[in-house]
Short mmCIF file of C-alpha atoms and ligand atoms in Angstrom, two decimals:
data_model
loop_
_atom_site.label_atom_id
_atom_site.label_comp_id
_atom_site.label_asym_id
_atom_site.label_seq_id
_atom_site.Cartn_x
_atom_site.Cartn_y
_atom_site.Cartn_z
CA MET A 9 84.95 113.34 111.25
CA ALA A 10 83.54 109.91 110.44
CA GLY A 11 80.23 110.26 108.69
CA GLU A 12 80.61 113.98 108.12
CA LEU A 13 78.50 115.58 105.43
CA VAL A 14 79.80 115.39 101.91
CA ARG A 15 81.66 118.60 101.29
CA GLU A 16 82.39 120.35 98.04
CA TRP A 17 85.85 119.35 96.76
CA THR A 18 87.22 122.87 96.79
CA ALA A 19 90.79 121.81 97.52
CA ILE A 20 91.05 120.55 93.96
CA GLN A 21 91.80 124.20 93.18
CA GLN A 22 94.95 123.93 95.26
CA PHE A 23 96.50 121.77 92.57
CA PRO A 24 98.51 123.38 89.78
CA ALA A 25 96.34 124.10 86.72
CA ALA A 26 97.93 121.25 84.73
CA THR A 27 97.06 118.73 87.45
CA GLN A 28 93.54 120.11 87.88
CA GLU A 29 92.89 119.75 84.18
CA LYS A 30 93.92 116.09 84.21
CA LEU A 31 91.88 115.37 87.33
CA VAL A 32 88.78 117.00 85.85
CA ASP A 33 89.33 114.89 82.71
CA LEU A 34 89.49 111.70 84.76
CA LEU A 35 86.36 112.58 86.72
CA GLY A 36 84.67 113.27 83.40
CA LYS A 37 85.73 109.85 82.17
CA LEU A 38 84.09 108.26 85.23
CA LYS A 39 80.90 110.26 84.77
CA ASN A 40 80.78 109.21 81.13
CA GLN A 41 80.69 105.63 82.34
CA ASP A 42 77.86 106.55 84.74
CA VAL A 43 80.13 106.31 87.74
CA ASN A 44 78.97 109.03 90.12
CA THR A 45 80.58 107.74 93.27
CA LEU A 46 84.01 106.31 93.88
CA THR A 47 84.83 104.75 97.22
CA ILE A 48 88.45 104.06 97.96
CA LEU A 49 89.66 102.00 100.90
CA VAL A 50 93.25 102.62 102.02
CA MET A 51 95.03 99.87 103.96
CA GLY A 52 98.55 98.81 104.91
CA LYS A 53 101.02 98.78 107.76
CA GLY A 54 101.39 101.75 110.06
CA GLY A 55 103.69 104.60 109.10
CA VAL A 56 103.90 103.74 105.41
CA GLY A 57 102.16 106.94 104.31
CA LYS A 58 98.48 106.00 104.07
CA SER A 59 97.18 109.19 105.67
CA SER A 60 99.66 111.37 103.77
CA THR A 61 98.48 109.81 100.52
CA VAL A 62 94.84 110.53 101.40
CA ASN A 63 95.77 114.17 102.03
CA SER A 64 97.70 114.32 98.78
CA ILE A 65 94.74 113.03 96.76
CA ILE A 66 92.23 115.39 98.38
CA GLY A 67 94.68 118.28 98.19
CA GLU A 68 94.39 119.35 101.80
CA ARG A 69 95.29 118.10 105.25
CA VAL A 70 92.14 116.19 106.08
CA VAL A 71 93.55 113.32 108.12
CA THR A 72 96.26 113.25 110.74
CA VAL A 73 99.76 112.34 109.68
CA SER A 74 102.29 111.29 112.27
CA ALA A 75 105.90 110.27 112.06
CA PHE A 76 105.74 108.26 115.26
CA GLN A 77 103.26 105.70 116.61
CA ALA A 78 99.73 106.70 117.71
CA GLU A 79 98.48 107.27 114.20
CA THR A 80 94.82 107.17 113.08
CA PRO A 81 93.25 105.28 115.98
CA ARG A 82 90.17 104.39 113.96
CA PRO A 83 89.03 104.58 110.36
CA VAL A 84 88.07 107.96 108.94
CA MET A 85 86.04 108.60 105.82
CA VAL A 86 86.61 111.76 103.85
CA SER A 87 83.94 112.61 101.30
CA ARG A 88 84.20 115.30 98.66
CA SER A 89 81.91 116.10 95.76
CA ARG A 90 82.40 117.99 92.54
CA SER A 91 79.76 118.61 89.93
CA GLY A 92 77.64 115.66 90.94
CA PHE A 93 80.54 113.30 91.48
CA THR A 94 81.40 112.04 94.97
CA LEU A 95 84.76 110.74 96.11
CA ASN A 96 84.93 108.81 99.38
CA ILE A 97 88.29 107.84 100.81
CA ILE A 98 88.57 105.72 103.92
CA ASP A 99 91.82 106.03 105.82
CA THR A 100 92.47 103.22 108.28
CA PRO A 101 94.82 102.42 111.15
CA GLY A 102 97.90 100.31 110.44
CA LEU A 103 97.15 96.60 110.27
CA VAL A 104 100.15 95.54 112.32
CA GLU A 105 100.35 95.80 116.07
CA GLY A 106 103.16 94.47 118.21
CA GLY A 107 104.63 92.53 115.31
CA TYR A 108 101.39 90.77 114.39
CA VAL A 109 98.50 91.43 112.06
CA SER A 110 95.77 92.87 114.24
CA ASP A 111 92.42 91.14 113.85
CA GLN A 112 91.00 93.84 116.07
CA VAL A 113 91.97 96.59 113.62
CA LEU A 114 90.43 94.57 110.79
CA ASP A 115 87.24 94.15 112.80
CA THR A 116 87.18 97.89 113.50
CA ILE A 117 87.51 98.58 109.78
CA LYS A 118 84.72 96.14 108.94
CA SER A 119 82.33 97.53 111.53
CA PHE A 120 83.13 101.05 110.32
CA LEU A 121 82.26 99.99 106.77
CA GLY A 122 79.05 98.43 108.09
CA ARG A 123 78.10 101.66 109.76
CA PHE A 124 78.84 104.05 106.91
CA LEU A 125 78.78 102.02 103.71
CA LEU A 126 76.22 99.27 104.21
CA ASN A 127 75.00 97.96 100.83
CA LYS A 128 77.47 100.22 99.04
CA THR A 129 80.64 99.08 97.33
CA ILE A 130 84.34 99.52 97.81
CA ASP A 131 85.47 100.41 94.34
CA VAL A 132 89.23 100.50 94.78
CA LEU A 133 91.64 99.24 97.41
CA LEU A 134 94.89 101.13 97.81
CA TYR A 135 97.36 98.76 99.39
CA VAL A 136 100.06 101.09 100.60
CA ASP A 137 103.70 100.33 101.36
CA ARG A 138 107.00 102.15 100.92
CA LEU A 139 109.18 102.02 97.85
CA ASP A 140 112.32 102.41 99.93
CA THR A 141 112.00 99.05 101.67
CA TYR A 142 114.25 96.38 100.29
CA ARG A 143 112.72 93.21 101.60
CA VAL A 144 109.31 91.69 101.96
CA ASP A 145 108.84 89.29 104.82
CA ASN A 146 106.34 86.84 106.14
CA LEU A 147 104.46 89.61 107.96
CA ASP A 148 103.69 91.29 104.63
CA LYS A 149 102.23 88.01 103.43
CA GLN A 150 100.20 87.70 106.62
CA ILE A 151 98.74 91.18 106.08
CA VAL A 152 97.62 90.26 102.58
CA LYS A 153 96.23 86.97 103.87
CA ALA A 154 94.26 88.78 106.58
CA ILE A 155 92.82 91.25 104.05
CA THR A 156 91.92 88.33 101.78
CA ASP A 157 90.25 86.40 104.61
CA SER A 158 88.22 89.48 105.57
CA PHE A 159 87.22 90.82 102.17
CA GLY A 160 87.50 87.81 99.88
CA LYS A 161 90.02 87.12 97.17
CA GLU A 162 87.97 89.29 94.78
CA ILE A 163 89.22 92.39 96.53
CA TRP A 164 92.49 91.96 94.65
CA HIS A 165 90.57 92.48 91.41
CA LYS A 166 89.90 95.99 92.69
CA ALA A 167 93.30 96.60 94.21
CA MET A 168 96.36 98.58 93.36
CA VAL A 169 99.65 98.85 95.17
CA VAL A 170 100.82 102.32 96.15
CA LEU A 171 104.50 102.80 96.92
CA THR A 172 105.33 105.95 98.86
CA HIS A 173 108.71 107.61 99.43
CA ALA A 174 109.22 107.34 95.70
CA GLN A 175 111.84 110.07 95.53
CA LEU A 176 114.90 107.98 96.27
CA SER A 177 118.30 107.07 94.95
CA PRO A 178 118.36 103.32 94.43
CA PRO A 179 121.04 101.25 96.18
CA ASP A 180 123.59 98.92 94.57
CA ALA A 181 124.02 100.96 91.39
CA LEU A 182 120.57 99.94 90.19
CA SER A 183 118.77 102.35 87.92
CA TYR A 184 115.54 103.85 89.24
CA GLU A 185 113.49 101.75 86.84
CA GLU A 186 115.32 98.56 87.78
CA PHE A 187 114.87 99.24 91.48
CA PHE A 188 111.19 100.07 91.02
CA SER A 189 110.54 96.92 89.02
CA LYS A 190 112.40 94.69 91.50
CA ARG A 191 110.61 96.22 94.47
CA SER A 192 107.18 96.08 92.89
CA GLU A 193 107.69 92.56 91.57
CA SER A 194 108.70 91.24 94.98
CA LEU A 195 105.76 92.93 96.66
CA LEU A 196 103.33 91.72 94.01
CA LYS A 197 104.68 88.20 94.42
CA CYS A 198 104.04 88.50 98.14
CA VAL A 199 100.50 89.74 97.45
CA ARG A 200 99.83 86.82 95.12
CA GLN A 201 101.08 84.36 97.72
CA GLY A 202 99.20 85.97 100.58
CA ALA A 203 96.01 86.09 98.51
CA ARG A 204 96.58 82.54 97.22
CA ILE A 205 96.49 83.66 93.60
CA SER A 206 98.02 80.85 91.56
CA LYS A 207 100.58 81.49 88.83
CA LYS A 208 97.95 80.49 86.31
CA ASP A 209 95.52 83.03 87.74
CA ALA A 210 98.04 85.85 88.09
CA LYS A 211 97.19 87.28 84.66
CA ASN A 212 93.59 87.53 85.74
CA PHE A 213 94.67 89.64 88.72
CA GLY A 214 96.79 92.31 87.05
CA ILE A 215 97.45 94.49 90.08
CA PRO A 216 98.84 97.89 89.02
CA VAL A 217 101.46 99.77 91.02
CA ALA A 218 101.61 103.54 91.46
CA LEU A 219 104.43 105.62 92.89
CA VAL A 220 103.82 108.43 95.35
CA GLU A 221 106.00 111.06 96.95
CA ASN A 222 104.13 112.84 99.72
CA SER A 223 107.04 114.89 100.96
CA GLY A 224 106.90 118.66 100.64
CA ARG A 225 110.37 118.34 99.16
CA CYS A 226 109.08 116.46 96.15
CA ASN A 227 110.54 117.77 92.89
CA LYS A 228 108.28 119.69 90.54
CA ASN A 229 108.09 120.23 86.82
CA GLU A 230 107.76 123.53 84.97
CA HIS A 231 103.99 123.46 85.58
CA ASP A 232 104.57 123.24 89.33
CA GLU A 233 103.33 119.63 89.43
CA LYS A 234 104.98 117.23 91.87
CA ILE A 235 106.95 114.71 89.86
CA LEU A 236 108.62 111.32 90.30
CA PRO A 237 112.32 110.87 89.51
CA THR A 238 111.10 109.62 86.11
CA GLY A 239 109.49 113.02 85.45
CA THR A 240 105.90 111.73 85.70
CA PRO A 241 103.52 114.00 87.66
CA TRP A 242 102.42 111.45 90.22
CA ILE A 243 99.04 112.78 91.42
CA PRO A 244 97.34 112.60 88.01
CA ASN A 245 99.10 109.27 87.42
CA LEU A 246 97.77 107.85 90.69
CA VAL A 247 94.23 109.07 90.03
CA HIS A 248 94.48 107.70 86.49
CA ILE A 249 95.29 104.22 87.79
CA ILE A 250 92.53 104.49 90.41
CA THR A 251 90.12 105.32 87.57
CA ASP A 252 91.38 102.37 85.53
CA VAL A 253 90.89 99.96 88.41
CA SER A 254 87.41 101.25 89.07
CA LEU A 255 86.50 100.80 85.40
CA ASN A 256 88.23 97.43 84.94
CA GLY A 257 84.96 95.56 84.51
CA LYS A 258 85.22 93.62 87.76
CA SER A 259 82.53 94.40 90.31
CA GLY A 260 83.29 96.33 93.46
CA ILE A 261 83.30 94.73 96.89
CA LEU A 262 79.80 94.92 98.34
CA VAL A 263 79.66 95.86 101.99
CA ASP A 264 77.01 93.47 103.28
CA GLN A 265 76.29 91.61 106.49
CA LYS A 266 78.45 88.69 105.43
CA LEU A 267 81.46 90.93 104.92
CA ILE A 268 80.94 92.78 108.16
CA GLU A 269 80.49 89.69 110.28
CA GLY A 270 83.15 87.77 108.41
CA PRO A 271 82.97 84.19 107.21
CA ASN A 272 81.37 82.46 110.20
CA ALA A 273 82.76 85.01 112.63
CA ASN A 274 80.83 83.29 115.41
CA ASP A 275 82.03 79.89 114.36
CA ARG A 276 85.67 80.84 114.57
CA GLY A 277 87.31 78.09 116.57
CA LYS A 278 84.13 76.03 116.86
CA VAL A 279 85.78 73.17 114.98
CA PHE A 280 88.13 72.73 117.92
CA ILE A 281 85.40 72.22 120.49
CA PRO A 282 85.13 68.39 120.13
CA LEU A 283 88.91 68.14 120.27
CA ILE A 284 89.07 70.29 123.39
CA LEU A 285 86.30 68.20 125.02
CA ALA A 286 88.16 65.01 124.17
CA LEU A 287 91.42 66.37 125.56
CA GLN A 288 89.61 67.45 128.70
CA TYR A 289 88.14 63.97 129.08
CA PHE A 290 91.44 62.14 128.74
CA PHE A 291 93.74 64.57 130.50
CA VAL A 292 91.51 66.09 133.18
CA ILE A 293 88.40 64.07 133.92
CA LYS A 294 90.00 60.60 133.57
CA PRO A 295 92.97 61.34 135.84
CA ILE A 296 90.69 62.91 138.45
CA GLN A 297 88.38 59.87 138.35
CA LYS A 298 91.35 57.59 138.72
CA TRP A 299 92.75 59.68 141.54
CA ILE A 300 89.41 59.62 143.38
CA LYS A 301 89.07 55.86 142.87
CA ASP A 302 92.56 55.24 144.19
CA ASP A 303 91.90 57.54 147.07
CA VAL A 304 88.61 55.83 147.91
CA ALA A 305 90.28 52.43 147.69
CA ARG A 306 92.99 53.56 150.11
CA GLU A 307 90.55 55.29 152.46
CA SER A 308 88.10 52.41 152.66
CA ARG A 309 90.80 50.27 154.20
CA PRO A 310 90.91 50.65 157.98
CA ALA A 311 93.98 52.49 159.26
CA TRP A 312 95.24 49.44 161.19
CA ASP A 313 94.90 47.19 158.16
P1 LIG B 7 100.34 106.09 107.99
O1 LIG B 7 100.63 105.63 109.38
O2 LIG B 7 100.47 104.96 107.01
O3 LIG B 7 99.05 106.82 107.85
O4 LIG B 7 101.53 107.10 107.60
P2 LIG B 7 101.55 108.70 107.64
O5 LIG B 7 100.88 109.25 106.44
O6 LIG B 7 101.06 109.17 108.98
O7 LIG B 7 103.10 108.96 107.46
C1 LIG B 7 104.07 108.53 108.39
C2 LIG B 7 105.32 109.42 108.24
O8 LIG B 7 105.90 109.26 106.95
C3 LIG B 7 105.01 110.91 108.37
O9 LIG B 7 106.08 111.51 109.04
C4 LIG B 7 104.94 111.39 106.94
O10 LIG B 7 105.28 112.75 106.82
C5 LIG B 7 105.95 110.50 106.26
N1 LIG B 7 105.64 110.24 104.86
C6 LIG B 7 104.50 109.72 104.36
N2 LIG B 7 104.57 109.57 103.03
C7 LIG B 7 105.80 109.99 102.67
C8 LIG B 7 106.48 110.09 101.40
O11 LIG B 7 105.96 109.73 100.34
N3 LIG B 7 107.75 110.58 101.43
C9 LIG B 7 108.36 110.97 102.60
N4 LIG B 7 109.61 111.44 102.52
N5 LIG B 7 107.76 110.89 103.79
C10 LIG B 7 106.48 110.42 103.83
MG1 LIG B 8 97.56 107.12 109.24
#
């Protein structure tokens, strides 16, 4: 599927008329700003709903969704065009493996981008997580840090947070709005820490949050549009925020050799070489020399001495 030809975005017709109208409006808004291509990169942990969200945006089952492990083994790009406008969405494997952020997955993503999007830009990053998670932990921060190290801090100028599983009843007698604001604030705080965005700089990185409910059991309004518990039809809302991020005046992330190879990818660890050599000298070579010297001293004495 990677690198497939750009297909006509026919599935847009699967959406209820009200949603279609809003989507066509948003695409028109992009075209008015001379934006003819929009490339969206989707990243996050495994099982949070990345692939489901890609399918929801396109309006058809284009990427594999799985409840258990063995999800998207490698990145997949889905490209759709509609009256001269092209939408590219890159679905990626979860960034966590065995409890750690996987550098290998990040490298796979970067080499995929190098192969299919060299000298093009990533216009929007969807950082996906679940709404129905109550805590953020150090691993979340590590994920953000790894993304920042790979793509540069600027990627957070083009980022939005997507919270799936949005159709929930909040715990602890919190209202939906209170729960949403607590959850998004704690995740955004984690993003700012992981990306080393200072308090002073936080205003400069206004990262929007969108709610998503991919389940087939999502409630609908009278126009048959899938809605959030607040009543907002979430697909047009999500695409609206994507459009806003893409038009926010900050430049997209250019996929160039530097990005693909990473900051001094080959130099990783090189700084430790002198230290390792020194340790080897004092803890390996020196003791062996001493041992040989002692041994020679002992040996050179005649046995009857
Ligand atoms: P990925 O690993 O991040 O790509 O996650 P998937 O899209 O494969 O989803 C993992 C599981 O969560 C699947 O069983 C999906 O059906 C389910 N899922 C994804 N998004 C939602 C959502 O918004 N609501 C609910 N209820 N389930 C979801
Ligand atoms: Mg997936």
